[in-house]
XYZ file of C-alpha atoms in Angstrom:
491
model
C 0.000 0.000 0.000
C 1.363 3.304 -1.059
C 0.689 6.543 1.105
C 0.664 10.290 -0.706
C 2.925 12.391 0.871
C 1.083 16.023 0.443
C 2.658 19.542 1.202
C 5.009 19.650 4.305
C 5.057 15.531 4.523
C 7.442 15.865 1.054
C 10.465 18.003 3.342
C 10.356 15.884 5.859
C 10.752 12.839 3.835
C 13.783 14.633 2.154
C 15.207 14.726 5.410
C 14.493 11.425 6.559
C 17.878 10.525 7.615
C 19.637 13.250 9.146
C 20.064 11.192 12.190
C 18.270 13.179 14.799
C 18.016 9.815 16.871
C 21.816 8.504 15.890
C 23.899 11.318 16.926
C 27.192 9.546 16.229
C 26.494 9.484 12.625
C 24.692 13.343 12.249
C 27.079 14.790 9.813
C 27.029 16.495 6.706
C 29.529 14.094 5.666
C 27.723 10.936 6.803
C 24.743 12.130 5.274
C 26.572 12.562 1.899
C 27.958 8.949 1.621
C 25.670 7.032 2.818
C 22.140 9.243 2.875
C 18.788 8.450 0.641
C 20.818 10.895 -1.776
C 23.874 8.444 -1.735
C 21.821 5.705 -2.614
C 20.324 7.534 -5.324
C 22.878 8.555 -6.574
C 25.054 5.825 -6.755
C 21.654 3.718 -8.495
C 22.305 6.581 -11.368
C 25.958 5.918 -11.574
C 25.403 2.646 -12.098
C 22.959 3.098 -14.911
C 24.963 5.792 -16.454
C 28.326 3.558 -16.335
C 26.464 0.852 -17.735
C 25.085 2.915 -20.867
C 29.015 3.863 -21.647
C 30.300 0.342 -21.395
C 27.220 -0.634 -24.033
C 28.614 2.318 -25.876
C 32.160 1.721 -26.256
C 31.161 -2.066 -26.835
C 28.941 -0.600 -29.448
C 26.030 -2.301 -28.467
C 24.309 1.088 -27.752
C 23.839 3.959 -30.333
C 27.014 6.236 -30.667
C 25.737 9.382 -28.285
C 23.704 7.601 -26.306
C 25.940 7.444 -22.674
C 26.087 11.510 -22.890
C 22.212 11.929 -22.721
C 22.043 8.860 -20.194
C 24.999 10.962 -17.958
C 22.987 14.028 -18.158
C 19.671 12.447 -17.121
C 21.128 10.575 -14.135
C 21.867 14.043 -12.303
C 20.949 13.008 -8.647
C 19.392 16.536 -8.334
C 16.987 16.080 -11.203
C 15.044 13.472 -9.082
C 12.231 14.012 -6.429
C 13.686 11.432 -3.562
C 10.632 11.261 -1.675
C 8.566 10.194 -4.276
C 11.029 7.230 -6.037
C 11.183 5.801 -2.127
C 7.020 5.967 -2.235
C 6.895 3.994 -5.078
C 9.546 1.735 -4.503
C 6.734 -0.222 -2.726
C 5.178 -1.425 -5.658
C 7.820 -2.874 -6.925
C 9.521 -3.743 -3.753
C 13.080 -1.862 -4.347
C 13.788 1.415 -5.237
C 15.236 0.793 -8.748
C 12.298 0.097 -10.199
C 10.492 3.812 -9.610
C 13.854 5.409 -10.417
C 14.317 3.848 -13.470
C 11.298 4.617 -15.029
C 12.206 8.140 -14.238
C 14.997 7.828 -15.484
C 14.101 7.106 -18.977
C 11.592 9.699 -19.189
C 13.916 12.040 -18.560
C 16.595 10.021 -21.212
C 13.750 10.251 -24.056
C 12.971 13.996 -22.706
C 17.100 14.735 -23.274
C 17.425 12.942 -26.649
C 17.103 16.144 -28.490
C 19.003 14.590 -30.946
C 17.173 11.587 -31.463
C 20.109 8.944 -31.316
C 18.147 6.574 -29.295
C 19.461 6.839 -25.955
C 16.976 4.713 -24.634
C 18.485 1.715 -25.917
C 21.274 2.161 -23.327
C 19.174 2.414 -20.341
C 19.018 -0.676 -18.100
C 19.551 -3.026 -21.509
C 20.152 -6.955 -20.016
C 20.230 -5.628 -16.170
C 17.733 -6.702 -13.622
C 17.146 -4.615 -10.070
C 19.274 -6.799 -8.330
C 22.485 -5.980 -10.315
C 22.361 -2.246 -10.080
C 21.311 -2.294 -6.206
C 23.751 -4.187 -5.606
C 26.718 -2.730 -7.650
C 25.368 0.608 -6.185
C 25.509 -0.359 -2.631
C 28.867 -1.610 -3.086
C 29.671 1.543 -4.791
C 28.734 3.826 -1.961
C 30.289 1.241 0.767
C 33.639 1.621 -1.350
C 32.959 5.236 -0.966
C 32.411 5.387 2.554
C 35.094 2.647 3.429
C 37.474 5.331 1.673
C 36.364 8.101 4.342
C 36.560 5.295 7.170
C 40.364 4.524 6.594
C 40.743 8.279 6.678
C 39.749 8.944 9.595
C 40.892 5.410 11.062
C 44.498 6.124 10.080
C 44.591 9.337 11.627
C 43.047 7.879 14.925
C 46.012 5.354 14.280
C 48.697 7.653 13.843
C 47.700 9.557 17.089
C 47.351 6.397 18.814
C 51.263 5.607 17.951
C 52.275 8.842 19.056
C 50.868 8.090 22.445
C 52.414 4.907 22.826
C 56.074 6.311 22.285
C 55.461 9.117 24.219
C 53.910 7.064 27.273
C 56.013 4.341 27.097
C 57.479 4.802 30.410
C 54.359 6.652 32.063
C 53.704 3.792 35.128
C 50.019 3.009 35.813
C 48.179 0.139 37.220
C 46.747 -2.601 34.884
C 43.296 -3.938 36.178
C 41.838 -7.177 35.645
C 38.237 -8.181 36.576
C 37.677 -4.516 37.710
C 40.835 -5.057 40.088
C 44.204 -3.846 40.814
C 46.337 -6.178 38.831
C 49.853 -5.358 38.082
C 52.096 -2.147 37.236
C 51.220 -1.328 33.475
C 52.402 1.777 31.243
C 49.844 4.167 29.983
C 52.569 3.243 26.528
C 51.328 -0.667 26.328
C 47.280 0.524 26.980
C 47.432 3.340 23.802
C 50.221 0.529 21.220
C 47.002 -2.112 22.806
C 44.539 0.007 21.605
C 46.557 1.088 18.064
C 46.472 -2.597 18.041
C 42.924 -3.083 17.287
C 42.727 -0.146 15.304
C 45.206 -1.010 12.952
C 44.291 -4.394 12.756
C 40.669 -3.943 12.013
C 41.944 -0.857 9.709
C 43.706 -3.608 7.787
C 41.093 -6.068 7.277
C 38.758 -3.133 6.007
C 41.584 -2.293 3.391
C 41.723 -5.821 2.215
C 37.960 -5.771 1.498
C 36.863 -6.116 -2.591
C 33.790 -4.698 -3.915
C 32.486 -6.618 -6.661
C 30.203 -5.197 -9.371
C 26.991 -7.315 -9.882
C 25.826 -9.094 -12.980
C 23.689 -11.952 -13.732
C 20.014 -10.605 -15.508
C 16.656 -12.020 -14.202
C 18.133 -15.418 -13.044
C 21.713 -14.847 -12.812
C 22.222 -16.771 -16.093
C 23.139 -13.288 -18.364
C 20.602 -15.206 -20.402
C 19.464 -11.352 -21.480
C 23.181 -10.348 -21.874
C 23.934 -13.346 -23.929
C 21.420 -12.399 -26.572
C 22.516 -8.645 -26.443
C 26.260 -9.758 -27.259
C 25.259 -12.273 -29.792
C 27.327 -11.387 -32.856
C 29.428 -9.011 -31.015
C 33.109 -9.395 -29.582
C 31.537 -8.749 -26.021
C 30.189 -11.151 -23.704
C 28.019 -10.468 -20.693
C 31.874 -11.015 -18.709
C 34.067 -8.418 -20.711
C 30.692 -6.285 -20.290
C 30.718 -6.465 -16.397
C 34.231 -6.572 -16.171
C 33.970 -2.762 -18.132
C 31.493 -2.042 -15.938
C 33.684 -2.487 -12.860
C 36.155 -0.720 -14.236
C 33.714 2.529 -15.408
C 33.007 2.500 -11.404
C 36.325 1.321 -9.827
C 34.761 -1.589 -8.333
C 35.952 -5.434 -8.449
C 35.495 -7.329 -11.051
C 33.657 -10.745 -10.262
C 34.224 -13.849 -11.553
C 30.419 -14.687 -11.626
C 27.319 -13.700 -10.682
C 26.884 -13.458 -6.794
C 23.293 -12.479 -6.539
C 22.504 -15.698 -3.492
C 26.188 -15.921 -2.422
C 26.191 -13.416 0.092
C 30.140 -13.177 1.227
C 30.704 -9.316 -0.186
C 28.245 -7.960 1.989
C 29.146 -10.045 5.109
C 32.515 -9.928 4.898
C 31.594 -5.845 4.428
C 29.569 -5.906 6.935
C 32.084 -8.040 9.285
C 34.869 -5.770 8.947
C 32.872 -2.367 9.761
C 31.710 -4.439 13.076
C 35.529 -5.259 13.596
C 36.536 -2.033 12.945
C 33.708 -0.544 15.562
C 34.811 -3.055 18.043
C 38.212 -1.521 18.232
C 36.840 2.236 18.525
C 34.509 1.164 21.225
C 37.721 -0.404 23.421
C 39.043 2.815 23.675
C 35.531 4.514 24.301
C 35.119 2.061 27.154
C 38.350 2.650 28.872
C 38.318 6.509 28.149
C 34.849 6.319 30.190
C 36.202 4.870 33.255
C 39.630 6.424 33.057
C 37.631 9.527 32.753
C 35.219 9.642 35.474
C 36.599 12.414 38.320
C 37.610 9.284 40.856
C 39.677 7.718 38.251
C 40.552 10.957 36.323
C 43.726 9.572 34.577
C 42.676 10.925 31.264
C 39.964 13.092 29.516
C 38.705 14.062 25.880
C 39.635 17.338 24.292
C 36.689 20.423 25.076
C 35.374 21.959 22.916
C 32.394 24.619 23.122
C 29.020 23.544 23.785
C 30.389 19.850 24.090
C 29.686 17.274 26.904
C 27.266 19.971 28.279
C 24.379 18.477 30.785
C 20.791 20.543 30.510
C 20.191 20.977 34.262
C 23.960 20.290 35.831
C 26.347 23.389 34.329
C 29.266 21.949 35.922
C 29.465 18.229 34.200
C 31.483 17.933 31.462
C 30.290 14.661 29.945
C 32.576 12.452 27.524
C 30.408 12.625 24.872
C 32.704 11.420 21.782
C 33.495 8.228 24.075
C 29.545 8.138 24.447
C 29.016 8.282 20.860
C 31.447 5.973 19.776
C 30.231 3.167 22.397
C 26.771 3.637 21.420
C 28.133 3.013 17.599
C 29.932 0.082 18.676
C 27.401 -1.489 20.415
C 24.666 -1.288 17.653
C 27.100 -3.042 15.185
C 26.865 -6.659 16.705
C 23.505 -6.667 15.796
C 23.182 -4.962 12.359
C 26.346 -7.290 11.017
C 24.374 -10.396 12.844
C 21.382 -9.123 10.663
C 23.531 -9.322 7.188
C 24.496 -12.937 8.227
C 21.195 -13.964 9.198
C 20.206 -12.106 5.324
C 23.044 -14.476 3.662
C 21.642 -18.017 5.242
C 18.322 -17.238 4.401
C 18.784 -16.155 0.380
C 16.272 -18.609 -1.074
C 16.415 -19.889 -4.460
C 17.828 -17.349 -7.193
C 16.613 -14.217 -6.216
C 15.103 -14.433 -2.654
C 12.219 -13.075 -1.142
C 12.751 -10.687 1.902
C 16.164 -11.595 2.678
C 17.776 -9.325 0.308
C 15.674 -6.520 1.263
C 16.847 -6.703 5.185
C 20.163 -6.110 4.177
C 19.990 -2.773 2.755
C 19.438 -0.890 6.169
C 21.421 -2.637 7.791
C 24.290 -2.426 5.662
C 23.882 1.528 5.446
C 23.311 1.715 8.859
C 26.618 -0.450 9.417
C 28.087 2.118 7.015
C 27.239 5.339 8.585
C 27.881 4.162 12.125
C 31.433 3.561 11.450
C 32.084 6.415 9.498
C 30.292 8.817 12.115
C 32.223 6.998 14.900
C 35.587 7.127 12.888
C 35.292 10.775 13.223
C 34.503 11.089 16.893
C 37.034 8.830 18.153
C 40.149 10.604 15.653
C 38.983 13.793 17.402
C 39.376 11.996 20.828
C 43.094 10.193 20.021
C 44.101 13.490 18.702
C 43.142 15.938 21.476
C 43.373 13.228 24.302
C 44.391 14.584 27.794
C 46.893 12.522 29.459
C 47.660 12.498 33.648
C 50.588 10.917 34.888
C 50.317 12.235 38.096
C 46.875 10.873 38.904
C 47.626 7.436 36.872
C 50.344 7.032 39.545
C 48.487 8.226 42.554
C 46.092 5.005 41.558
C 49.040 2.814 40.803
C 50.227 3.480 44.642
C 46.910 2.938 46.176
C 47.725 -0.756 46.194
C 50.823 -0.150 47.562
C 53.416 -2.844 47.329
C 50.660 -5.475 47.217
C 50.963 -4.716 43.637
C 54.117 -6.157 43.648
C 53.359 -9.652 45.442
C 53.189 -11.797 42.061
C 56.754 -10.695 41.135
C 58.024 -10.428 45.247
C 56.867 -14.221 44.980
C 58.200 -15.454 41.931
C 61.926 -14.189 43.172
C 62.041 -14.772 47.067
C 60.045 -18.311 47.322
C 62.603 -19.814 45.901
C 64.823 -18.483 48.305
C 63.249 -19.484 51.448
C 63.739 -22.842 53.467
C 60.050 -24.956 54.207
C 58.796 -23.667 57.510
C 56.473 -25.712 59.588
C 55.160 -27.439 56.394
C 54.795 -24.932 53.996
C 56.802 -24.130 51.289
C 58.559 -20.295 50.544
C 55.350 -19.326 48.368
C 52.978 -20.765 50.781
C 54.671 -18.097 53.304
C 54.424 -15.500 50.996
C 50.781 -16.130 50.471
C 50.204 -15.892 54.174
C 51.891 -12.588 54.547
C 49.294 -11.198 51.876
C 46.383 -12.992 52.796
C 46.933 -11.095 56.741
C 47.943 -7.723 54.812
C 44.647 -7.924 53.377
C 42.668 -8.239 56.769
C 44.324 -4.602 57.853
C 42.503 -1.711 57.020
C 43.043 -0.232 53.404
C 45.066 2.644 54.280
C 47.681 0.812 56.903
C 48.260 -2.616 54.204
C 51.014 -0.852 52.483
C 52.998 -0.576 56.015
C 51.315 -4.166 56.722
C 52.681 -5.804 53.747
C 56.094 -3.879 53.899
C 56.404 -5.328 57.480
C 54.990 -8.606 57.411
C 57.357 -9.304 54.256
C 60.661 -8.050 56.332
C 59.466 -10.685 59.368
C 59.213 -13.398 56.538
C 62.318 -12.761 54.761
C 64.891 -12.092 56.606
C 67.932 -9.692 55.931
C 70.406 -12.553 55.723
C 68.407 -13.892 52.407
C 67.850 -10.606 51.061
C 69.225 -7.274 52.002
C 66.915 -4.324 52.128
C 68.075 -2.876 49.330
C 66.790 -5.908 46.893
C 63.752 -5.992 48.633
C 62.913 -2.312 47.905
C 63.934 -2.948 44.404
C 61.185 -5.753 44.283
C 58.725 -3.663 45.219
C 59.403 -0.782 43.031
C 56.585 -0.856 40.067
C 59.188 -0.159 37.345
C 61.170 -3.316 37.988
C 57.923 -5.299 37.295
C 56.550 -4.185 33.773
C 57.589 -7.232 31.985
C 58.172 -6.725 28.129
C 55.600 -3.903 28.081
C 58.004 -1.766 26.091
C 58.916 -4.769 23.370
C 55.320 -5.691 23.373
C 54.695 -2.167 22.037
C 57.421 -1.922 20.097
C 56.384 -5.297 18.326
C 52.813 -3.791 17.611
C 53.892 -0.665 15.991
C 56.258 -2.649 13.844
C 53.775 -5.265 12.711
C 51.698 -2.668 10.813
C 54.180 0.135 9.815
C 51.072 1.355 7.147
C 49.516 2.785 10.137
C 52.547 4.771 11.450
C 53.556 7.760 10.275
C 56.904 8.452 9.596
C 57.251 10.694 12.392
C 56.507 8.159 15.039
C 58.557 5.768 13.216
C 61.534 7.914 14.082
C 60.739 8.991 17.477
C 60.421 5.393 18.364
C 63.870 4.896 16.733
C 65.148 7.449 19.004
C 63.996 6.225 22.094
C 65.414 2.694 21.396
């Protein structure tokens, strides 16, 4: 059932989705790539780059791809209305193409028969699908922008933190001495990695006609050099897609795989989002996103200062699960040769995969770019544990050292002196622990000044530094050159 839209109803529709309920992705820029306008547009290019590939195979009169370019002007089209009457035909090719060649037949002022180019062997299926891939290649461009600056930053961070002690937590705990280095390389880690996948990504044109048999483009060759291939493969090439070696209309892996990596990809941003909203809050206060005017503003509290980009990029991150689960659930469920429903599920979900990641991409190069970093407060909470901190490494080098008393062996000792440190109150276990220790291992076996050495949190980092070191180095396309050769330096 179709619905007029009269009057005012028409803007609104125009501005359908401007993402007034998805503030991570409300940008001009998200709007452009991956809007109702996108989609349009990128239907168009499709049909235009398939009229000048019939052209030049000269299967299409001489002439004909200039009127066909002309008509497919995204601006000569009345959005609301095509996505109206998409209903009846159950995609939004259909309505567009028979505006299209109106406005083809309305263009030939020549009379050269322009027509004869328009959709010519195609069915719906191949230009939706070329054009979504077409605006996801688009859009995956801006992503890796923005993802490689967010990586670049991220690098930065790690070389310049790479001795800046804090604590590592586990399980919401205390854990062991970390470097504020190893958490930002950790979290370049994921970026890069996800940033890499995306990059490895094809986007295939679609072909195949009614069936996926090029039954129609077999007949249109037929007596001609081309073949429905060389004509898809030309097609790719008009549009700087893939070529594909056959028809992929029920074999789903270019939009999962798509719509895997963006997930990936959002799975790394939210990482950081989640530990820049704990490291952030005013108890923690070990780091906090860059200000800017009029941002992280509360309506009735004028003193918060909310972390709104990490808020924005979680709530990305945590939509994408479900939207890429959606696109796999689409895939399993593509009956016979052209299926019915499953295809159409896709479509928002892909775009919404789409602008999500590019809206978050944004956001969270902002935040690795204007982080604020405290190394003061990150070791005021790396000493609230005290030496405790210390007791996996104080165990691992004295136990060995100390002779079986009353039945229990050195780190059965060195268990007790924690597990009575931790029955004092919280602000008297450092002294506790520091004196308990001393009554359990005595001078002879180690001299103070070892001891103090143990519990020093910079003797216990482990390889943190060649752990970072290794992740930079395993995806040098995400470093600049200018990290590259501070990290030199500090080596």
């Amino acid at each position: 059932m179709t619905h007029a839209a009269p009057g005012d109803l028409r803007a609104f529709a125009e501005e359908a989705d401007a993402g007034l309920l998805s503030p991570v992705s409300a940008s001009p820029l998200v709007a452009a790539l991956t809007g109702d306008r996108a989609v349009l547009a990128a239907i168009l290019a499709v049909e235009s780059g398939w009229a000048a590939v019939l052209e030049r195979a000269g299967l299409a009169p001489a002439g004909s791809a200039a009127v066909v370019a002309s008509a497919a002007e995204a601006g000569r089209y009345d959005l609301a209305d095509v996505a109206l009457r998409a209903q009846g035909g159950g995609n939004p090719v259909i309505p567009l193409l028979a505006d299209l060649r109106k406005k083809v037949a309305a263009l030939d002022t020549a009379g050269v028969g322009a027509g004869k180019a328009v959709h010519t062997s195609l069915t719906s299926q191949d230009v939706l699908d070329t054009a979504l891939m077409l605006m996801a290649r688009n859009t995956v461009h801006a992503v890796l922008a923005d993802l490689k600056g967010t990586a670049t930053a991220l690098a930065a961070l790690a070389g310049q933190h790479a001795e800046t002690l804090c604590v590592g937590r586990s399980l919401t705990q205390h854990s062991l001495p970390y470097t504020f280095g190893l958490r930002a390389a950790q979290w370049f880690h994921g970026v890069a990695a996800a940033g890499r996948q995306l990059e490895g990504l094809a986007f295939p044109v679609q072909f195949g006609g009614a069936a996926g048999t090029l039954a129609a483009g077999t007949v249109l060759t037929d007596g001609s050099s081309a073949t429905p291939f060389t004509l898809a493969d030309a097609l790719a090439a008009q549009l700087g897609l893939a070529p594909a070696a056959a028809p992929w209309h029920t074999n789903r892996l270019a939009v999962t795989s798509l719509g895997h990596a963006l997930a990936s990809v959002l799975d790394a941003f939210g990482k950081i989002a989640a530990d820049v909203l704990f490291l952030s809050r005013p108890e923690v206060a070990e780091l906090a996103e860059p200000r800017a005017a009029g941002r992280g503003v509360s309506s009735a509290m004028p003193q918060k200062q909310n972390p709104v980009l990490s808020i924005l990029v979680r709530s990305a991150a945590l939509q994408a699960p479900g939207l890429a689960a959606q696109l796999h659930l689409a895939a399993a469920t593509f009956n016979d040769e052209r299926p019915d429903g499953a295809w159409h599920i896709e479509w928002p979900a892909l775009r919404q995969l789409l602008a999500l990641a590019l809206g978050a991409a944004g956001h969270i190069r902002e935040l690795a770019e204007g982080l604020q970093v405290f190394p003061d407060c990150m070791r005021r909470n790396l000493d609230l544990a005290g030496p405790l901190l210390l007791a996996e490494g104080v165990s691992a080098a004295l136990a060995p050292l100390l002779a079986e008393k009353d039945g229990r062996s050195g780190k059965q000792q060195l268990q007790d002196v924690v597990d009575r440190t931790l029955q004092a109150p919280a602000g008297e276990q450092a002294a506790t622990y520091r004196k308990l220790l001393r009554e359990a291992v005595p001078a002879a076996v180690v001299p103070d000044s070892r001891l103090e050495g143990l519990l020093d949190p910079g003797s216990y980092l482990g390889q943190a530094a060649e752990i970072s070191r290794r992740i930079l180095a395993a995806f040098p396309e995400f470093v600049s050159q200018t990290t590259h050769a501070n990290g030199a330096s500090r080596g």
